[in-house]
Amino acid sequence: MLRFDALRLAREARGLVAENLDGPTAQALAQAIHARGAPARILHQQQVVRIGKPALVREVGIADDALTVALGYTGEMHSVPWDYVWLLSAGELLEVVARPGAASNARFWKRRAAFLGQFALGAGAVQAIREVEGLDRLARAKKTTAIEVADVFASTPGGEFLHVRLRSRDLYYDRILGPQSTRNFSADFRLVLLHLATRAQRAVATAGFRALALEGSDPDIDPDDAKFGDEAEFGRYNRWQLQMLAL
């Protein structure tokens, strides 16, 4: 891990797992972390939890006795008793989207400025170059949107975890919620989270999950707990939470 990434994770206090270290290196790292006032624990590699690639789903069944999910967008249905669900986590992933229209316009004006520059070096060419510079800045301008996701982790007989990821824009809410569906992705997603939390009572719900599911209803909940930079950070945080639960 790069030093910059390690410092960013440390500042955000998300927690991290350093793996495959030899004994002396692990001991030295733990002592250094303790010396800076943060908790650390050394485990044998066999005790580190294993999670697979998340299964993206479009449809889930939320019954009183089990959660039913289709593993993958077109996979077979899989039933998970609620007592096997360990962790419920959710968050908002900040997605940066470039503006392709601005980039194409910039390319057009670059070609035009190059053409004008062949024949004139006066005010017209200077203005064209300024337009190109301005459009270049516009091409680099990006729009930030938030994608809401939730992860469900259930234990399996092999010692691994079934890892299911729900995306707010992908779910078939009409099939999941029936007449309760509002056709509003954000509202329906939060309603699905509430149904999960109500039935998976033995599972631990992360702060981000509570922030999304109970948004606006509890003044003690900090909405920033649900904000993550990208899916990689969200996944690392969830694995750390599972590791803490496994101990």
PDB file of C-alpha atoms in Angstrom:
ATOM      1  CA  MET A   1       0.000   0.000   0.000  1.00  0.00           C
ATOM      2  CA  LEU A   2       1.291   3.443  -0.864  1.00  0.00           C
ATOM      3  CA  ARG A   3       2.073   5.721   2.074  1.00  0.00           C
ATOM      4  CA  PHE A   4      -0.491   8.266   0.850  1.00  0.00           C
ATOM      5  CA  ASP A   5      -3.264   5.641   0.795  1.00  0.00           C
ATOM      6  CA  ALA A   6      -2.293   4.309   4.206  1.00  0.00           C
ATOM      7  CA  LEU A   7      -2.348   7.782   5.760  1.00  0.00           C
ATOM      8  CA  ARG A   8      -5.743   8.538   4.183  1.00  0.00           C
ATOM      9  CA  LEU A   9      -7.229   5.321   5.589  1.00  0.00           C
ATOM     10  CA  ALA A  10      -5.731   6.051   8.994  1.00  0.00           C
ATOM     11  CA  ARG A  11      -7.182   9.575   9.054  1.00  0.00           C
ATOM     12  CA  GLU A  12     -10.623   8.273   8.152  1.00  0.00           C
ATOM     13  CA  ALA A  13     -10.365   5.662  10.931  1.00  0.00           C
ATOM     14  CA  ARG A  14     -11.954   2.997   8.734  1.00  0.00           C
ATOM     15  CA  GLY A  15      -9.558   0.276   9.840  1.00  0.00           C
ATOM     16  CA  LEU A  16      -7.387  -1.929   7.652  1.00  0.00           C
ATOM     17  CA  VAL A  17      -5.979  -5.452   7.485  1.00  0.00           C
ATOM     18  CA  ALA A  18      -2.309  -6.038   6.639  1.00  0.00           C
ATOM     19  CA  GLU A  19      -1.846  -9.628   5.474  1.00  0.00           C
ATOM     20  CA  ASN A  20       0.833 -12.223   4.758  1.00  0.00           C
ATOM     21  CA  LEU A  21       3.449 -10.695   7.062  1.00  0.00           C
ATOM     22  CA  ASP A  22       6.141 -12.691   8.811  1.00  0.00           C
ATOM     23  CA  GLY A  23       6.167 -12.736  12.599  1.00  0.00           C
ATOM     24  CA  PRO A  24       8.828 -10.049  13.290  1.00  0.00           C
ATOM     25  CA  THR A  25       7.314  -7.659  10.724  1.00  0.00           C
ATOM     26  CA  ALA A  26       3.826  -8.081  12.173  1.00  0.00           C
ATOM     27  CA  GLN A  27       5.167  -7.491  15.699  1.00  0.00           C
ATOM     28  CA  ALA A  28       7.040  -4.343  14.665  1.00  0.00           C
ATOM     29  CA  LEU A  29       4.001  -2.974  12.825  1.00  0.00           C
ATOM     30  CA  ALA A  30       1.682  -3.630  15.761  1.00  0.00           C
ATOM     31  CA  GLN A  31       4.081  -1.926  18.174  1.00  0.00           C
ATOM     32  CA  ALA A  32       4.376   1.114  15.886  1.00  0.00           C
ATOM     33  CA  ILE A  33       0.606   1.411  15.637  1.00  0.00           C
ATOM     34  CA  HIS A  34       0.192   1.074  19.400  1.00  0.00           C
ATOM     35  CA  ALA A  35       2.859   3.742  19.937  1.00  0.00           C
ATOM     36  CA  ARG A  36       0.692   6.159  17.953  1.00  0.00           C
ATOM     37  CA  GLY A  37      -2.367   5.502  20.089  1.00  0.00           C
ATOM     38  CA  ALA A  38      -4.321   3.173  17.787  1.00  0.00           C
ATOM     39  CA  PRO A  39      -5.346  -0.418  18.546  1.00  0.00           C
ATOM     40  CA  ALA A  40      -3.791  -3.304  16.623  1.00  0.00           C
ATOM     41  CA  ARG A  41      -3.946  -7.065  16.895  1.00  0.00           C
ATOM     42  CA  ILE A  42      -1.811  -9.844  15.428  1.00  0.00           C
ATOM     43  CA  LEU A  43      -3.594 -12.908  14.056  1.00  0.00           C
ATOM     44  CA  HIS A  44      -2.499 -16.037  12.301  1.00  0.00           C
ATOM     45  CA  GLN A  45      -3.287 -15.813   8.599  1.00  0.00           C
ATOM     46  CA  GLN A  46      -5.793 -18.684   8.936  1.00  0.00           C
ATOM     47  CA  GLN A  47      -7.884 -16.502  11.250  1.00  0.00           C
ATOM     48  CA  VAL A  48      -8.292 -13.729   8.675  1.00  0.00           C
ATOM     49  CA  VAL A  49     -11.785 -13.811   7.173  1.00  0.00           C
ATOM     50  CA  ARG A  50     -12.151 -14.600   3.498  1.00  0.00           C
ATOM     51  CA  ILE A  51     -14.736 -12.977   1.287  1.00  0.00           C
ATOM     52  CA  GLY A  52     -15.302 -13.526  -2.382  1.00  0.00           C
ATOM     53  CA  LYS A  53     -16.251 -11.184  -5.172  1.00  0.00           C
ATOM     54  CA  PRO A  54     -19.672  -9.647  -4.428  1.00  0.00           C
ATOM     55  CA  ALA A  55     -22.627 -11.157  -6.246  1.00  0.00           C
ATOM     56  CA  LEU A  56     -24.620  -8.339  -7.848  1.00  0.00           C
ATOM     57  CA  VAL A  57     -28.358  -8.989  -7.732  1.00  0.00           C
ATOM     58  CA  ARG A  58     -31.489  -7.456  -9.194  1.00  0.00           C
ATOM     59  CA  GLU A  59     -34.050  -9.343  -7.167  1.00  0.00           C
ATOM     60  CA  VAL A  60     -34.215 -10.490  -3.552  1.00  0.00           C
ATOM     61  CA  GLY A  61     -36.928 -12.251  -1.604  1.00  0.00           C
ATOM     62  CA  ILE A  62     -37.426 -11.042   1.968  1.00  0.00           C
ATOM     63  CA  ALA A  63     -39.439 -13.680   3.818  1.00  0.00           C
ATOM     64  CA  ASP A  64     -39.843 -14.139   7.553  1.00  0.00           C
ATOM     65  CA  ASP A  65     -37.593 -17.224   7.659  1.00  0.00           C
ATOM     66  CA  ALA A  66     -34.922 -16.507   5.052  1.00  0.00           C
ATOM     67  CA  LEU A  67     -33.424 -14.112   2.562  1.00  0.00           C
ATOM     68  CA  THR A  68     -33.593 -15.344  -1.030  1.00  0.00           C
ATOM     69  CA  VAL A  69     -31.194 -13.927  -3.587  1.00  0.00           C
ATOM     70  CA  ALA A  70     -30.359 -14.652  -7.208  1.00  0.00           C
ATOM     71  CA  LEU A  71     -26.563 -14.899  -7.270  1.00  0.00           C
ATOM     72  CA  GLY A  72     -25.548 -12.652 -10.133  1.00  0.00           C
ATOM     73  CA  TYR A  73     -27.953 -10.876 -12.406  1.00  0.00           C
ATOM     74  CA  THR A  74     -28.984 -14.157 -14.053  1.00  0.00           C
ATOM     75  CA  GLY A  75     -27.853 -16.765 -11.524  1.00  0.00           C
ATOM     76  CA  GLU A  76     -29.818 -19.346  -9.591  1.00  0.00           C
ATOM     77  CA  MET A  77     -31.784 -18.476  -6.475  1.00  0.00           C
ATOM     78  CA  HIS A  78     -30.096 -19.057  -3.124  1.00  0.00           C
ATOM     79  CA  SER A  79     -31.820 -19.116   0.263  1.00  0.00           C
ATOM     80  CA  VAL A  80     -30.066 -17.830   3.401  1.00  0.00           C
ATOM     81  CA  PRO A  81     -31.666 -18.244   6.854  1.00  0.00           C
ATOM     82  CA  TRP A  82     -31.586 -14.965   8.752  1.00  0.00           C
ATOM     83  CA  ASP A  83     -29.546 -16.500  11.592  1.00  0.00           C
ATOM     84  CA  TYR A  84     -26.654 -16.948   9.138  1.00  0.00           C
ATOM     85  CA  VAL A  85     -26.592 -13.270   8.154  1.00  0.00           C
ATOM     86  CA  TRP A  86     -23.696 -11.653  10.003  1.00  0.00           C
ATOM     87  CA  LEU A  87     -23.297  -8.144   8.670  1.00  0.00           C
ATOM     88  CA  LEU A  88     -25.461  -5.525   6.974  1.00  0.00           C
ATOM     89  CA  SER A  89     -23.553  -2.603   5.524  1.00  0.00           C
ATOM     90  CA  ALA A  90     -24.564   0.280   3.279  1.00  0.00           C
ATOM     91  CA  GLY A  91     -23.086   3.457   1.929  1.00  0.00           C
ATOM     92  CA  GLU A  92     -23.089   6.178  -0.673  1.00  0.00           C
ATOM     93  CA  LEU A  93     -20.280   5.877  -3.207  1.00  0.00           C
ATOM     94  CA  LEU A  94     -19.238   9.157  -4.769  1.00  0.00           C
ATOM     95  CA  GLU A  95     -18.991   8.650  -8.521  1.00  0.00           C
ATOM     96  CA  VAL A  96     -17.223  11.220 -10.674  1.00  0.00           C
ATOM     97  CA  VAL A  97     -18.623  11.436 -14.194  1.00  0.00           C
ATOM     98  CA  ALA A  98     -16.783  13.265 -16.972  1.00  0.00           C
ATOM     99  CA  ARG A  99     -18.651  15.431 -19.445  1.00  0.00           C
ATOM    100  CA  PRO A 100     -18.029  13.863 -22.872  1.00  0.00           C
ATOM    101  CA  GLY A 101     -19.856  16.624 -24.743  1.00  0.00           C
ATOM    102  CA  ALA A 102     -17.423  19.248 -23.520  1.00  0.00           C
ATOM    103  CA  ALA A 103     -14.459  17.102 -24.537  1.00  0.00           C
ATOM    104  CA  SER A 104     -15.744  16.685 -28.099  1.00  0.00           C
ATOM    105  CA  ASN A 105     -16.375  20.437 -28.372  1.00  0.00           C
ATOM    106  CA  ALA A 106     -12.829  21.110 -27.190  1.00  0.00           C
ATOM    107  CA  ARG A 107     -11.424  18.854 -29.891  1.00  0.00           C
ATOM    108  CA  PHE A 108     -13.416  20.767 -32.527  1.00  0.00           C
ATOM    109  CA  TRP A 109     -12.117  24.145 -31.337  1.00  0.00           C
ATOM    110  CA  LYS A 110      -8.544  22.849 -31.154  1.00  0.00           C
ATOM    111  CA  ARG A 111      -8.688  21.903 -34.809  1.00  0.00           C
ATOM    112  CA  ARG A 112     -10.240  25.275 -35.694  1.00  0.00           C
ATOM    113  CA  ALA A 113      -7.569  27.216 -33.764  1.00  0.00           C
ATOM    114  CA  ALA A 114      -4.815  25.240 -35.492  1.00  0.00           C
ATOM    115  CA  PHE A 115      -6.382  26.062 -38.843  1.00  0.00           C
ATOM    116  CA  LEU A 116      -6.709  29.780 -38.039  1.00  0.00           C
ATOM    117  CA  GLY A 117      -3.169  29.880 -36.729  1.00  0.00           C
ATOM    118  CA  GLN A 118      -1.860  28.969 -40.172  1.00  0.00           C
ATOM    119  CA  PHE A 119      -3.218  32.220 -41.686  1.00  0.00           C
ATOM    120  CA  ALA A 120      -3.379  34.817 -38.934  1.00  0.00           C
ATOM    121  CA  LEU A 121      -1.526  35.774 -35.811  1.00  0.00           C
ATOM    122  CA  GLY A 122      -3.825  38.650 -34.907  1.00  0.00           C
ATOM    123  CA  ALA A 123      -6.652  39.090 -32.448  1.00  0.00           C
ATOM    124  CA  GLY A 124      -8.770  36.394 -34.092  1.00  0.00           C
ATOM    125  CA  ALA A 125      -6.196  33.671 -33.574  1.00  0.00           C
ATOM    126  CA  VAL A 126      -5.525  34.790 -30.010  1.00  0.00           C
ATOM    127  CA  GLN A 127      -9.253  34.682 -29.231  1.00  0.00           C
ATOM    128  CA  ALA A 128      -9.537  31.222 -30.775  1.00  0.00           C
ATOM    129  CA  ILE A 129      -6.684  29.968 -28.606  1.00  0.00           C
ATOM    130  CA  ARG A 130      -8.345  31.434 -25.527  1.00  0.00           C
ATOM    131  CA  GLU A 131     -11.538  29.635 -26.460  1.00  0.00           C
ATOM    132  CA  VAL A 132      -9.607  26.384 -26.740  1.00  0.00           C
ATOM    133  CA  GLU A 133      -8.040  26.894 -23.302  1.00  0.00           C
ATOM    134  CA  GLY A 134     -11.443  27.623 -21.812  1.00  0.00           C
ATOM    135  CA  LEU A 135     -12.996  24.551 -23.422  1.00  0.00           C
ATOM    136  CA  ASP A 136     -10.112  22.422 -22.199  1.00  0.00           C
ATOM    137  CA  ARG A 137     -10.962  23.474 -18.672  1.00  0.00           C
ATOM    138  CA  LEU A 138     -14.603  22.708 -19.371  1.00  0.00           C
ATOM    139  CA  ALA A 139     -13.671  19.278 -20.701  1.00  0.00           C
ATOM    140  CA  ARG A 140     -11.925  18.533 -17.418  1.00  0.00           C
ATOM    141  CA  ALA A 141     -14.976  19.614 -15.435  1.00  0.00           C
ATOM    142  CA  LYS A 142     -16.771  16.645 -13.929  1.00  0.00           C
ATOM    143  CA  LYS A 143     -20.045  15.991 -12.193  1.00  0.00           C
ATOM    144  CA  THR A 144     -20.174  14.091  -8.908  1.00  0.00           C
ATOM    145  CA  THR A 145     -23.116  11.818  -8.160  1.00  0.00           C
ATOM    146  CA  ALA A 146     -23.794   9.323  -5.376  1.00  0.00           C
ATOM    147  CA  ILE A 147     -24.562   5.632  -5.892  1.00  0.00           C
ATOM    148  CA  GLU A 148     -26.241   3.882  -2.976  1.00  0.00           C
ATOM    149  CA  VAL A 149     -25.134   0.313  -2.298  1.00  0.00           C
ATOM    150  CA  ALA A 150     -25.636  -2.268   0.428  1.00  0.00           C
ATOM    151  CA  ASP A 151     -23.677  -5.419   1.250  1.00  0.00           C
ATOM    152  CA  VAL A 152     -25.102  -8.488   2.961  1.00  0.00           C
ATOM    153  CA  PHE A 153     -22.659 -11.049   4.387  1.00  0.00           C
ATOM    154  CA  ALA A 154     -23.792 -14.527   5.438  1.00  0.00           C
ATOM    155  CA  SER A 155     -21.616 -17.302   6.844  1.00  0.00           C
ATOM    156  CA  THR A 156     -21.154 -20.511   4.840  1.00  0.00           C
ATOM    157  CA  PRO A 157     -20.124 -24.034   5.914  1.00  0.00           C
ATOM    158  CA  GLY A 158     -16.740 -23.628   4.220  1.00  0.00           C
ATOM    159  CA  GLY A 159     -15.697 -20.790   6.514  1.00  0.00           C
ATOM    160  CA  GLU A 160     -16.102 -18.108   3.858  1.00  0.00           C
ATOM    161  CA  PHE A 161     -18.835 -15.507   3.572  1.00  0.00           C
ATOM    162  CA  LEU A 162     -21.552 -15.208   0.991  1.00  0.00           C
ATOM    163  CA  HIS A 163     -21.169 -11.638  -0.217  1.00  0.00           C
ATOM    164  CA  VAL A 164     -24.220 -10.049  -1.863  1.00  0.00           C
ATOM    165  CA  ARG A 165     -24.216  -6.475  -3.149  1.00  0.00           C
ATOM    166  CA  LEU A 166     -27.380  -4.473  -3.791  1.00  0.00           C
ATOM    167  CA  ARG A 167     -27.322  -1.349  -5.949  1.00  0.00           C
ATOM    168  CA  SER A 168     -30.142   1.132  -5.590  1.00  0.00           C
ATOM    169  CA  ARG A 169     -30.550   1.583  -9.348  1.00  0.00           C
ATOM    170  CA  ASP A 170     -30.480  -2.116 -10.229  1.00  0.00           C
ATOM    171  CA  LEU A 171     -33.166  -3.677  -8.041  1.00  0.00           C
ATOM    172  CA  TYR A 172     -36.592  -4.774  -9.281  1.00  0.00           C
ATOM    173  CA  TYR A 173     -38.535  -2.961  -6.600  1.00  0.00           C
ATOM    174  CA  ASP A 174     -41.943  -3.922  -7.966  1.00  0.00           C
ATOM    175  CA  ARG A 175     -41.096  -7.589  -7.384  1.00  0.00           C
ATOM    176  CA  ILE A 176     -39.371  -7.009  -4.029  1.00  0.00           C
ATOM    177  CA  LEU A 177     -41.765  -4.543  -2.402  1.00  0.00           C
ATOM    178  CA  GLY A 178     -44.965  -5.113  -4.352  1.00  0.00           C
ATOM    179  CA  PRO A 179     -47.539  -2.383  -3.657  1.00  0.00           C
ATOM    180  CA  GLN A 180     -45.105  -0.677  -1.244  1.00  0.00           C
ATOM    181  CA  SER A 181     -42.888   0.348  -4.170  1.00  0.00           C
ATOM    182  CA  THR A 182     -42.926   4.108  -4.789  1.00  0.00           C
ATOM    183  CA  ARG A 183     -40.985   4.095  -8.102  1.00  0.00           C
ATOM    184  CA  ASN A 184     -38.400   6.297  -6.362  1.00  0.00           C
ATOM    185  CA  PHE A 185     -35.040   4.501  -6.324  1.00  0.00           C
ATOM    186  CA  SER A 186     -33.718   6.195  -3.201  1.00  0.00           C
ATOM    187  CA  ALA A 187     -36.913   5.797  -1.154  1.00  0.00           C
ATOM    188  CA  ASP A 188     -37.455   2.188  -2.226  1.00  0.00           C
ATOM    189  CA  PHE A 189     -33.818   1.307  -1.507  1.00  0.00           C
ATOM    190  CA  ARG A 190     -34.154   2.586   2.050  1.00  0.00           C
ATOM    191  CA  LEU A 191     -37.341   0.599   2.479  1.00  0.00           C
ATOM    192  CA  VAL A 192     -35.505  -2.568   1.388  1.00  0.00           C
ATOM    193  CA  LEU A 193     -32.806  -1.803   3.978  1.00  0.00           C
ATOM    194  CA  LEU A 194     -35.449  -1.486   6.687  1.00  0.00           C
ATOM    195  CA  HIS A 195     -36.947  -4.857   5.719  1.00  0.00           C
ATOM    196  CA  LEU A 196     -33.488  -6.448   5.920  1.00  0.00           C
ATOM    197  CA  ALA A 197     -32.730  -4.942   9.331  1.00  0.00           C
ATOM    198  CA  THR A 198     -36.110  -5.973  10.730  1.00  0.00           C
ATOM    199  CA  ARG A 199     -35.586  -9.636   9.870  1.00  0.00           C
ATOM    200  CA  ALA A 200     -31.809 -10.054  10.264  1.00  0.00           C
ATOM    201  CA  GLN A 201     -31.956  -9.192  13.937  1.00  0.00           C
ATOM    202  CA  ARG A 202     -28.793 -11.127  14.838  1.00  0.00           C
ATOM    203  CA  ALA A 203     -26.731  -9.325  12.202  1.00  0.00           C
ATOM    204  CA  VAL A 204     -24.640  -6.254  12.954  1.00  0.00           C
ATOM    205  CA  ALA A 205     -25.738  -3.158  11.069  1.00  0.00           C
ATOM    206  CA  THR A 206     -22.894  -0.746  10.350  1.00  0.00           C
ATOM    207  CA  ALA A 207     -23.162   2.977  10.985  1.00  0.00           C
ATOM    208  CA  GLY A 208     -23.545   3.573   7.250  1.00  0.00           C
ATOM    209  CA  PHE A 209     -26.422   1.104   7.071  1.00  0.00           C
ATOM    210  CA  ARG A 210     -28.203   2.833   9.929  1.00  0.00           C
ATOM    211  CA  ALA A 211     -27.540   6.246   8.394  1.00  0.00           C
ATOM    212  CA  LEU A 212     -29.243   5.258   5.125  1.00  0.00           C
ATOM    213  CA  ALA A 213     -32.049   3.170   6.604  1.00  0.00           C
ATOM    214  CA  LEU A 214     -32.946   5.644   9.353  1.00  0.00           C
ATOM    215  CA  GLU A 215     -32.045   8.876   7.554  1.00  0.00           C
ATOM    216  CA  GLY A 216     -33.885  11.817   9.084  1.00  0.00           C
ATOM    217  CA  SER A 217     -35.522   9.781  11.843  1.00  0.00           C
ATOM    218  CA  ASP A 218     -32.691   9.722  14.389  1.00  0.00           C
ATOM    219  CA  PRO A 219     -30.836  12.947  15.248  1.00  0.00           C
ATOM    220  CA  ASP A 220     -27.910  10.974  16.709  1.00  0.00           C
ATOM    221  CA  ILE A 221     -27.035   9.416  13.349  1.00  0.00           C
ATOM    222  CA  ASP A 222     -24.305  11.121  11.333  1.00  0.00           C
ATOM    223  CA  PRO A 223     -25.031  10.928   7.568  1.00  0.00           C
ATOM    224  CA  ASP A 224     -21.281  11.166   6.852  1.00  0.00           C
ATOM    225  CA  ASP A 225     -20.931   7.620   8.200  1.00  0.00           C
ATOM    226  CA  ALA A 226     -22.508   6.416   4.960  1.00  0.00           C
ATOM    227  CA  LYS A 227     -20.090   8.206   2.613  1.00  0.00           C
ATOM    228  CA  PHE A 228     -17.279   6.282   0.893  1.00  0.00           C
ATOM    229  CA  GLY A 229     -14.914   7.308  -1.870  1.00  0.00           C
ATOM    230  CA  ASP A 230     -15.299   4.216  -4.048  1.00  0.00           C
ATOM    231  CA  GLU A 231     -16.230   0.540  -4.029  1.00  0.00           C
ATOM    232  CA  ALA A 232     -12.705  -0.545  -3.071  1.00  0.00           C
ATOM    233  CA  GLU A 233     -12.835   1.536   0.115  1.00  0.00           C
ATOM    234  CA  PHE A 234     -16.342   0.273   0.879  1.00  0.00           C
ATOM    235  CA  GLY A 235     -15.164  -3.329   0.439  1.00  0.00           C
ATOM    236  CA  ARG A 236     -12.110  -2.863   2.685  1.00  0.00           C
ATOM    237  CA  TYR A 237     -14.269  -1.340   5.386  1.00  0.00           C
ATOM    238  CA  ASN A 238     -16.722  -4.248   5.270  1.00  0.00           C
ATOM    239  CA  ARG A 239     -13.960  -6.821   5.432  1.00  0.00           C
ATOM    240  CA  TRP A 240     -12.516  -5.056   8.473  1.00  0.00           C
ATOM    241  CA  GLN A 241     -15.968  -5.112  10.122  1.00  0.00           C
ATOM    242  CA  LEU A 242     -16.268  -8.851   9.424  1.00  0.00           C
ATOM    243  CA  GLN A 243     -12.818  -9.410  10.899  1.00  0.00           C
ATOM    244  CA  MET A 244     -13.823  -7.644  14.093  1.00  0.00           C
ATOM    245  CA  LEU A 245     -16.979  -9.754  14.325  1.00  0.00           C
ATOM    246  CA  ALA A 246     -15.023 -12.974  13.737  1.00  0.00           C
ATOM    247  CA  LEU A 247     -12.811 -12.217  16.745  1.00  0.00           C
TER     248      LEU A 247
END
